[in-house]
Short mmCIF file of C-alpha atoms in Angstrom, two decimals:
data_model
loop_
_atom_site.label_atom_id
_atom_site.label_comp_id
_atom_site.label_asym_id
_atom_site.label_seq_id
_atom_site.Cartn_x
_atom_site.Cartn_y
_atom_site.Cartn_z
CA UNK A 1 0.00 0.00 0.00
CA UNK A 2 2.78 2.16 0.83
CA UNK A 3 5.03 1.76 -2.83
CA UNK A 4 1.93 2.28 -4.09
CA UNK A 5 1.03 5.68 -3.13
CA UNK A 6 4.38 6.63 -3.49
CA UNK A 7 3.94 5.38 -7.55
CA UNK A 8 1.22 7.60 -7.55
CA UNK A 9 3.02 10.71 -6.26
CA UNK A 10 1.07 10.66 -2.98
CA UNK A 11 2.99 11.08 -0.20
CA UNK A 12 2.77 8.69 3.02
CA UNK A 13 2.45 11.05 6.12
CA UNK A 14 3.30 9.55 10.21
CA UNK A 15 -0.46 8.47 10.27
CA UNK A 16 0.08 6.35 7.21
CA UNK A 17 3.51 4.65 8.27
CA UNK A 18 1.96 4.48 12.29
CA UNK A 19 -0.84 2.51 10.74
CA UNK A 20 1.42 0.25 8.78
CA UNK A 21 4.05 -0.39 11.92
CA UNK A 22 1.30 -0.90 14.43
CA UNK A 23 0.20 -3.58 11.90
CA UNK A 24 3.32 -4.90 11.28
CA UNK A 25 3.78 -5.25 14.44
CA UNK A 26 0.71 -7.04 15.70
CA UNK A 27 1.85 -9.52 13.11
CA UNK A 28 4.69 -10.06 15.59
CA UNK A 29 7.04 -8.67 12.55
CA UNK A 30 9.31 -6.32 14.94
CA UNK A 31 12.22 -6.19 12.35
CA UNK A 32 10.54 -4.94 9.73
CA UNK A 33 8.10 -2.54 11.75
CA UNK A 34 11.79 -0.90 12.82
CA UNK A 35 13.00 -0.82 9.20
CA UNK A 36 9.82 1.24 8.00
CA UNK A 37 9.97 3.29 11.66
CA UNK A 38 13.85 4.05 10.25
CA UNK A 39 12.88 4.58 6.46
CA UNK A 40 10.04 7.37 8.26
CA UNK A 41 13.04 9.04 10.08
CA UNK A 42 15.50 9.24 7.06
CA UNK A 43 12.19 10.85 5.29
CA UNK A 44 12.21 13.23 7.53
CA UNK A 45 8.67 12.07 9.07
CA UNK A 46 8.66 12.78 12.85
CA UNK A 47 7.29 9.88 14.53
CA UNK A 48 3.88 10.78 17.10
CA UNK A 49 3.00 8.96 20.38
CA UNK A 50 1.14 6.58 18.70
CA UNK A 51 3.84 5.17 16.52
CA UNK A 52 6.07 4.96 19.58
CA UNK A 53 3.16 2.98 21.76
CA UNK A 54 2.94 -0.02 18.85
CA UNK A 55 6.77 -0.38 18.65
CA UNK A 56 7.10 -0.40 22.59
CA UNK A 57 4.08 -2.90 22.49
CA UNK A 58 6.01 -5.43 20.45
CA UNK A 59 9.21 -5.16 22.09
CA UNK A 60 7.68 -5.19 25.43
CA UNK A 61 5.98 -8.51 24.83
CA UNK A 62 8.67 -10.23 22.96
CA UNK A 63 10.64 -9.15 26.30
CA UNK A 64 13.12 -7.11 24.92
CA UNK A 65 13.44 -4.46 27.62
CA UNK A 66 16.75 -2.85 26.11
CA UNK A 67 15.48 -2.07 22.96
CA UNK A 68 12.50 -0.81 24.83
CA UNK A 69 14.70 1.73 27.04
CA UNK A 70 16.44 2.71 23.83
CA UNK A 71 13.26 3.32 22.15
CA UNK A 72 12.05 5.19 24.77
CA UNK A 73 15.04 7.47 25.54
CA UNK A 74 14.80 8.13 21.66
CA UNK A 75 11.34 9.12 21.92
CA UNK A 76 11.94 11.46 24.98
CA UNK A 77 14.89 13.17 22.98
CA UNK A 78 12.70 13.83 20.41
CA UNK A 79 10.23 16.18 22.16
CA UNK A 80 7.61 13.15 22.34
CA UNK A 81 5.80 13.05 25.21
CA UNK A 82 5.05 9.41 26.36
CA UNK A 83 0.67 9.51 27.00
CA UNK A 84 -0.77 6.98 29.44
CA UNK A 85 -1.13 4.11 26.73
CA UNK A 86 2.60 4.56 26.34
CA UNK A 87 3.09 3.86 30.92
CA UNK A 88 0.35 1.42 30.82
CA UNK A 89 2.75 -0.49 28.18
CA UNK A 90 5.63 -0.51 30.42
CA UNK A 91 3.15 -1.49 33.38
CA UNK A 92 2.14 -4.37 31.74
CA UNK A 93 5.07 -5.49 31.15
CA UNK A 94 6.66 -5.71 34.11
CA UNK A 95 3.76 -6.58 35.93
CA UNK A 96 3.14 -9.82 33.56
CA UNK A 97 7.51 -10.63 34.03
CA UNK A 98 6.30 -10.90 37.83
CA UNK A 99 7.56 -7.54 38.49
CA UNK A 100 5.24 -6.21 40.40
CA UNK A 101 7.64 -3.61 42.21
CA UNK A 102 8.93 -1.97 39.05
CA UNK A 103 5.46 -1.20 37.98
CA UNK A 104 4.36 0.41 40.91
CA UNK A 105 7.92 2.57 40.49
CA UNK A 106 6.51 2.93 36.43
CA UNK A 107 3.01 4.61 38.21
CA UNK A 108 4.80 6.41 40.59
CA UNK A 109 7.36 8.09 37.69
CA UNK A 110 4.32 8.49 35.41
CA UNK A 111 2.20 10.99 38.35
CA UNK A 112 5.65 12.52 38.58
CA UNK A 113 5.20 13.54 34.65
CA UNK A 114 2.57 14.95 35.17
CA UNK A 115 0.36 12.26 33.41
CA UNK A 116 -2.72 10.85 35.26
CA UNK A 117 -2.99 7.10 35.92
CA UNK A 118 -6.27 5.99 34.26
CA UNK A 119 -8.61 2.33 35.30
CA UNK A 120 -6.59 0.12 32.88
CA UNK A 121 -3.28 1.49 35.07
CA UNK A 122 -4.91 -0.43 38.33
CA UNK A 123 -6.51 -3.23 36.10
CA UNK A 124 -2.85 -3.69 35.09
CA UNK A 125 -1.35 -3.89 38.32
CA UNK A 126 -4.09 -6.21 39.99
CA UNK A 127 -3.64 -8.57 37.64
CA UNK A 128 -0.06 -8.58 38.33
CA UNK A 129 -0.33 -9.61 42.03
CA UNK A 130 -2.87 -11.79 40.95
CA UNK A 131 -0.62 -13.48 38.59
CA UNK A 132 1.24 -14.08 41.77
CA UNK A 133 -1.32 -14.93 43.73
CA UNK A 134 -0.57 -11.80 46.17
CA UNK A 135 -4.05 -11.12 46.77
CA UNK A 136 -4.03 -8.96 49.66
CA UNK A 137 -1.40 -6.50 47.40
CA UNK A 138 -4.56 -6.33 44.66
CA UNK A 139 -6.91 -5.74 47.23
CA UNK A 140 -4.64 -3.06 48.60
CA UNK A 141 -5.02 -1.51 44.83
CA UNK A 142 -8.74 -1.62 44.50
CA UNK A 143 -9.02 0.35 47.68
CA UNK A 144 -6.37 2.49 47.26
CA UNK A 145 -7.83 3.38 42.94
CA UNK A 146 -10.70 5.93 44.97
CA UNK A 147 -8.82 6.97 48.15
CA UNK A 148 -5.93 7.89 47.42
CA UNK A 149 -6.38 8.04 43.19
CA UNK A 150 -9.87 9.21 43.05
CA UNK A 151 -10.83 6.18 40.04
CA UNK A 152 -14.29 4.69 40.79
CA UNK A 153 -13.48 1.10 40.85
CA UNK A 154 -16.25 -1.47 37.77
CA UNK A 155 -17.22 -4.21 37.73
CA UNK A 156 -13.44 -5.42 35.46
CA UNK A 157 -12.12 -3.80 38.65
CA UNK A 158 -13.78 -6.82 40.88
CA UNK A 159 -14.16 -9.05 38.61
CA UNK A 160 -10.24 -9.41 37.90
CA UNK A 161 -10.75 -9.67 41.71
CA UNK A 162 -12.77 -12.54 41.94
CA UNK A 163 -10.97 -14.20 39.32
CA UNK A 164 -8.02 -14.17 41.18
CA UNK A 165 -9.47 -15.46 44.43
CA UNK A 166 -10.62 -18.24 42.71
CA UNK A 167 -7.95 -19.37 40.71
CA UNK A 168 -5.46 -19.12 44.21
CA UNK A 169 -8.84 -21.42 45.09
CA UNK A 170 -10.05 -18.73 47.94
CA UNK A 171 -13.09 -19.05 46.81
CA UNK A 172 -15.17 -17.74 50.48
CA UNK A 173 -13.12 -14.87 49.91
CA UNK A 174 -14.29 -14.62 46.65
CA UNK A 175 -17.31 -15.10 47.38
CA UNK A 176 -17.65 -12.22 50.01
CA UNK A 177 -16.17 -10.13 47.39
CA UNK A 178 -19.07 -10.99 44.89
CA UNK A 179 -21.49 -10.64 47.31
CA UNK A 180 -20.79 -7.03 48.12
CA UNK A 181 -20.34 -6.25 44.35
CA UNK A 182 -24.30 -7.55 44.13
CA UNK A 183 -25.62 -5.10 47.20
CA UNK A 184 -22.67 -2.10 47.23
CA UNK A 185 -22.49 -2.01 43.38
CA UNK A 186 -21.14 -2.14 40.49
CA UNK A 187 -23.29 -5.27 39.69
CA UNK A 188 -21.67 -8.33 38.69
CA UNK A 189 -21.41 -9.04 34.88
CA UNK A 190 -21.40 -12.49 33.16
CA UNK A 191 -17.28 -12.47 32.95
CA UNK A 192 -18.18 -12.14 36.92
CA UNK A 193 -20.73 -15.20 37.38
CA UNK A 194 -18.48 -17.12 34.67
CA UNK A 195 -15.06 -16.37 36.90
CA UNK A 196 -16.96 -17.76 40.12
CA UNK A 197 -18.89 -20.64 38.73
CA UNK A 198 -15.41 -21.95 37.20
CA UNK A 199 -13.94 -21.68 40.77
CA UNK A 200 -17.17 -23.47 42.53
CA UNK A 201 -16.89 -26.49 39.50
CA UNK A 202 -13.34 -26.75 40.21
CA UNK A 203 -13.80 -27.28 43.95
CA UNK A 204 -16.96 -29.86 43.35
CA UNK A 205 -19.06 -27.38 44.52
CA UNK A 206 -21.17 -27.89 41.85
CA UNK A 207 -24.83 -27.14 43.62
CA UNK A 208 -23.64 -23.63 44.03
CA UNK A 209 -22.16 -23.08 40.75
CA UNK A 210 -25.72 -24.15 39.52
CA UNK A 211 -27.23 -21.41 41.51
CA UNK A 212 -24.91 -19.04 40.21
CA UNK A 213 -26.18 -19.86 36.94
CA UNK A 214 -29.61 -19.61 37.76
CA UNK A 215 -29.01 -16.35 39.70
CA UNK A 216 -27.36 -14.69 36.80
CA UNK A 217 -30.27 -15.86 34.21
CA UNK A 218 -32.79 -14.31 36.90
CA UNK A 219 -30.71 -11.74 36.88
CA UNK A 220 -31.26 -10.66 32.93
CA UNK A 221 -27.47 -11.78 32.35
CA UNK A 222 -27.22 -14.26 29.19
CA UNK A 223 -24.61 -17.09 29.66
CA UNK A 224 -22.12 -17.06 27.44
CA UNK A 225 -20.07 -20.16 25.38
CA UNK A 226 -17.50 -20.13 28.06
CA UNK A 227 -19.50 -20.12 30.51
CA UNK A 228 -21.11 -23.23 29.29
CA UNK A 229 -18.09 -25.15 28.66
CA UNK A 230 -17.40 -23.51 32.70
CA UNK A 231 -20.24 -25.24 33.75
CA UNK A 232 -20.04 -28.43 31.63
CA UNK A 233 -16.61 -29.00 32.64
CA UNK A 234 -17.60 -29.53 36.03
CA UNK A 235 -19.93 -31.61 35.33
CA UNK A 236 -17.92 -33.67 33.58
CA UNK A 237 -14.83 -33.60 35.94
CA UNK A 238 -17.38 -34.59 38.67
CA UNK A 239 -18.57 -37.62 36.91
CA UNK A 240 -22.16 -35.85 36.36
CA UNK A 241 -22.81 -36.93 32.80
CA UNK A 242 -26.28 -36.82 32.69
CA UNK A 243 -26.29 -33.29 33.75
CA UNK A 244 -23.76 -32.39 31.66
CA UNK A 245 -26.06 -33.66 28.41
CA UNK A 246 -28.78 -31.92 30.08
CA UNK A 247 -26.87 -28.03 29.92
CA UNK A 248 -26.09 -29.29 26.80
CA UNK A 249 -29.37 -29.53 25.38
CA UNK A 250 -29.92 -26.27 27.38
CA UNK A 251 -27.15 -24.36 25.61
CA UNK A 252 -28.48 -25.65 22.26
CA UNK A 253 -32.09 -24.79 23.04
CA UNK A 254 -31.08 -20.69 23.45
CA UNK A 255 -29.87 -19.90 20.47
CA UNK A 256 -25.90 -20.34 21.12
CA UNK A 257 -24.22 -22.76 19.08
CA UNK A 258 -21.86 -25.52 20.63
CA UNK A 259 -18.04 -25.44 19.13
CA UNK A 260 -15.29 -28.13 19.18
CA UNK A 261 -14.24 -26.82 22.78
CA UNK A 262 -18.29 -27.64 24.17
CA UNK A 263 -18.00 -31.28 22.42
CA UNK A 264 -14.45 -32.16 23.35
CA UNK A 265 -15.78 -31.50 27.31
CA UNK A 266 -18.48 -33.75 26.39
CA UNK A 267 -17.45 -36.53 24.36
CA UNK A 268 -14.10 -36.79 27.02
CA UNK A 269 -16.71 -36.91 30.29
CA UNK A 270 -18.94 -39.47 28.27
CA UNK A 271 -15.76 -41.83 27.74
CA UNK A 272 -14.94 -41.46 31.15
CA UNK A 273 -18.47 -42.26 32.40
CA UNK A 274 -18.70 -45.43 30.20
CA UNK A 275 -20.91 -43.97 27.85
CA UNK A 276 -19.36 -45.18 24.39
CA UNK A 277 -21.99 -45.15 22.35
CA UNK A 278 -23.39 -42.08 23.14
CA UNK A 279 -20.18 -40.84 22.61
CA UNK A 280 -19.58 -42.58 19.31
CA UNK A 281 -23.46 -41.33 17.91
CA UNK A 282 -21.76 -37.66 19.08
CA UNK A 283 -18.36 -37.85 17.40
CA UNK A 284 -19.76 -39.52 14.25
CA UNK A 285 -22.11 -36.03 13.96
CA UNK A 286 -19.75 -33.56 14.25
CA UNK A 287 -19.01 -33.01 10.70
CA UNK A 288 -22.31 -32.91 9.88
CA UNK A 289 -22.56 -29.71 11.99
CA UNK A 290 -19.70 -28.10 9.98
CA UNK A 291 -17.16 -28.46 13.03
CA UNK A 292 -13.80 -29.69 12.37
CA UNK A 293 -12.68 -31.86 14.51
CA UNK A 294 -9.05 -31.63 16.09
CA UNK A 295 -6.35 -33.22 17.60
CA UNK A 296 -7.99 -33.17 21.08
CA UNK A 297 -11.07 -34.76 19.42
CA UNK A 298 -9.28 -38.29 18.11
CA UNK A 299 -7.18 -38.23 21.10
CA UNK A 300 -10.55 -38.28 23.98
CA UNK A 301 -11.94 -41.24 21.50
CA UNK A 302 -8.81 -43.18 21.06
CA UNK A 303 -8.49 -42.94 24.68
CA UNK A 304 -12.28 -44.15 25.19
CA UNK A 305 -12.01 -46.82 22.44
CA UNK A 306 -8.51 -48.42 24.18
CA UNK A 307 -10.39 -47.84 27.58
CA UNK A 308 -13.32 -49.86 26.68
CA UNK A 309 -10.96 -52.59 24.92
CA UNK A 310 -11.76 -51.95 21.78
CA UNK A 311 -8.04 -51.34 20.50
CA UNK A 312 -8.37 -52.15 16.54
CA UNK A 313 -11.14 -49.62 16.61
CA UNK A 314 -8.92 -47.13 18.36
CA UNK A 315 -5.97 -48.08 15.70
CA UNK A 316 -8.60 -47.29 12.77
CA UNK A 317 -9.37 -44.08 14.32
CA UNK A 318 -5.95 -42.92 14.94
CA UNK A 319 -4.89 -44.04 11.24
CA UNK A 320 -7.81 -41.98 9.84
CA UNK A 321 -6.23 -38.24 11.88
CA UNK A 322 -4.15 -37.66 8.94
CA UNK A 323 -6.44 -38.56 6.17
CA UNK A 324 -8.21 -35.96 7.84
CA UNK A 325 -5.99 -33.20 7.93
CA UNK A 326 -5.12 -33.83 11.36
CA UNK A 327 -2.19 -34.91 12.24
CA UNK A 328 -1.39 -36.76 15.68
CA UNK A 329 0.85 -35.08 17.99
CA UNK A 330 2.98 -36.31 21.04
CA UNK A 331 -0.39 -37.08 23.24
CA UNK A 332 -2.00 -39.38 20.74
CA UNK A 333 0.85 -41.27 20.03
CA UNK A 334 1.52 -41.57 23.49
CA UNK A 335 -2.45 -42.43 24.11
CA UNK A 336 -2.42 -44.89 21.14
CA UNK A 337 0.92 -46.88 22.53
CA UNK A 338 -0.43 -47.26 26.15
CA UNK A 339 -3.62 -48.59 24.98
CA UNK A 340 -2.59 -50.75 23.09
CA UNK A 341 0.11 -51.90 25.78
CA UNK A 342 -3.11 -52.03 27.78
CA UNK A 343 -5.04 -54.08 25.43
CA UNK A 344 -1.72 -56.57 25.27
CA UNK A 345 -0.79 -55.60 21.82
CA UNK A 346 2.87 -55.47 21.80
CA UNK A 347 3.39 -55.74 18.48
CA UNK A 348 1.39 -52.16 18.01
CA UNK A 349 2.51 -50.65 20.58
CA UNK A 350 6.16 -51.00 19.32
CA UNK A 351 5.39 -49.93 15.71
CA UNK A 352 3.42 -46.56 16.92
CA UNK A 353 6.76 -45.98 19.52
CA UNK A 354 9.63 -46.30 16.58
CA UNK A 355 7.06 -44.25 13.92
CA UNK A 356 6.43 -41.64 17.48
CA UNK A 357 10.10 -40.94 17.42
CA UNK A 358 11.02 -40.85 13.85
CA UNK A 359 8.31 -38.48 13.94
CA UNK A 360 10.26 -36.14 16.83
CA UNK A 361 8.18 -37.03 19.45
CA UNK A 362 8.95 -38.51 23.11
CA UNK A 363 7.53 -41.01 25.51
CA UNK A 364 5.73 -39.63 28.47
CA UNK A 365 6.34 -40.48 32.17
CA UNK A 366 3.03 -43.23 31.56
CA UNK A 367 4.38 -44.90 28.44
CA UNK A 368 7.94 -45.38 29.65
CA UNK A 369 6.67 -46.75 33.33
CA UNK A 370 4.47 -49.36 31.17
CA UNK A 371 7.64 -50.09 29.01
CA UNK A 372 9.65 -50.26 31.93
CA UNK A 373 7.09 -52.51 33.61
CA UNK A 374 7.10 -54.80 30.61
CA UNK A 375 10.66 -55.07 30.44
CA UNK A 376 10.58 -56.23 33.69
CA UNK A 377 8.70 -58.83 33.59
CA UNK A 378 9.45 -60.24 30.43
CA UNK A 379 11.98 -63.22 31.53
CA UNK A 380 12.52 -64.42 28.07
CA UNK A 381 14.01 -61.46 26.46
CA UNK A 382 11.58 -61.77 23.50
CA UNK A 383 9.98 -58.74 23.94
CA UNK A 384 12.76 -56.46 24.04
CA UNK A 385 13.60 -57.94 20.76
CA UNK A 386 10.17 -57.64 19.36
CA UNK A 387 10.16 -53.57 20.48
CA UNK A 388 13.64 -52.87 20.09
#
């Protein structure tokens, strides 16, 4: 786009080359972002703010905090005056390397010049110490954004909150938290219910999480395809198939439409349960919905198939991935070899181990300790000689 407005004698100005760096550089292409950020210098184009904030972007998430202090020395010697996007950057950064201290230092130099931390500046920082599970530092943030900051703490505000409580599996605490979002305000959202339910279905607490969902339907709040596969996960996880089959039909019934992610939960918690066929009628229908199934898909019904002793059936499957433009990756070969060590197959399992590493791929802890296991009890020697 660029060559050709030059061709046509019209001349590219810093919004035009801004626009084509901050793209180049969402495209992870850093290199060439800097070339055309040079080739705008040499023109004698005077880079803005913005051009500076999508350079600092890249380099900050590809870690490269040298370039990042070069870049931004440059763009303080050139009379450009970083903005909040441009702190936030450097916030994030650190905050997401686990340095939480250097990003409070990065707030504390931005108030210092003269540029007013905004809500994404706290959002930034309570996510860091919830990275690192330092709750009571985040809480100490949320309090602190209208005391001592004057920002109104929403509902992201709490919610990154609760999300952190839960995940750190605090979920009382989390609780209490969501509880005085519903009567102080602001009113939980569905990334709030969603956050909470996932932290209840983790714990088993599955009766509550259930309530939750109810709650936020009375509420006017539409559940959401994560949220479903939340909720459906714990189902599954708890050994609740029937349950799980019946949010699925729920989900279906309003309007949303399951993907891959919803029927991997599914078909996986069916095998587990025993429920093969079910499974089977499932994973036979998929394509007929227009989903393509992927690697995770032939890997749960491999694992089902070997589980349930049907091992040729589990071989077919696994032989059909790449016909079907998927191709099996470390986990599958790993699932295929230990069920058919599991089904006695030897021979198989040896032939899917030697193709496993010509393909690059490794034995797991599992397949080894079955090898292992083998070895050891093979008195003969003959089945070393058959594998090896």
């Amino acid at each position: 786009m660029l060559r050709t407005m030059e061709e046509r004698d019209c001349a590219p100005n810093v919004v035009t080359y801004s626009t084509i760096i901050d793209s180049l550089c969402k495209d992870k292409l850093v290199t060439e972002a800097l070339n055309l950020f040079s080739e705008m210098t040499d023109k004698g184009i005077q880079p803005n703010v913005v051009t500076y904030n999508s350079l600092l972007h890249a380099m900050c998430n590809l870690g490269q905090w040298k370039d990042v202090i070069t870049l931004w020395n440059e763009m303080l010697a050139n009379n450009c005056k970083p903005d909040v996007i441009s702190y936030n950057i450097l916030v994030d950064a650190a905050c997401k390397e686990g340095r939480i201290s250097h990003g409070h230092d990065i707030v504390e130099r931005m108030i210092q010049d003269g540029v007013q931390p905004n809500t994404v500046t706290y959002y930034v920082l309570m996510d860091g110490y919830c990275l690192q599970g330092k709750m009571g530092g985040a809480r100490k943030v949320l309090s602190s954004m209208m005391s001592i900051w004057g920002c109104v703490p929403d509902v992201y505000s709490y919610t990154i909150m609760v999300n952190g409580f839960c995940k750190y599996k605090r979920i009382d605490e989390a609780m209490e938290l969501f509880r005085e979002m519903s009567q102080n305000g602001p009113f939980p959202n569905t990334v709030t219910y969603t956050a909470l339910i996932n932290g209840m279905s983790k714990l088993g607490r599955l009766l509550v999480a259930q309530e939750l969902f109810k709650e936020m339907s009375a509420h006017g709040l539409i559940p959401n395809l994560i949220t479903y596969s939340t909720l459906l996960h714990g189902f599954c996880m708890n050994g609740q198939i029937y349950k799980a089959l019946g949010l699925f039909k729920v989900m279906q019934n309003s309007g949303l439409n399951p993907n891959i992610i919803h029927y991997n939960i599914l078909l996986d918690g069916l095998c587990n349960a025993g429920q093969l066929t079910i499974a089977r009628e499932l994973f036979s229908g998929l394509s007929f919905k227009g989903l393509h199934t992927d690697v995770y898909t032939y890997t749960i019904m491999i694992k089902g198939l070997c589980e349930a002793g049907l091992a040729n059936e589990a071989y077919d499957l696994f032989r059909k991935m790449g016909a079907n433009g998927c191709l099996p990756d470390s986990c599958s070969y790993n699932v295929m070899i230990q069920g058919s060590l599991q089904n006695n197959d030897v021979s198989t399992a040896a032939k899917i181990l030697h193709e496993m590493v010509s393909k690059g791929f490794s034995a797991d802890i599992s397949t080894a300790t079955m090898f292992v296991e083998l070895f050891c009890n093979d008195t003969t020697g003959e089945l070393i000689h058959e594998i090896v």
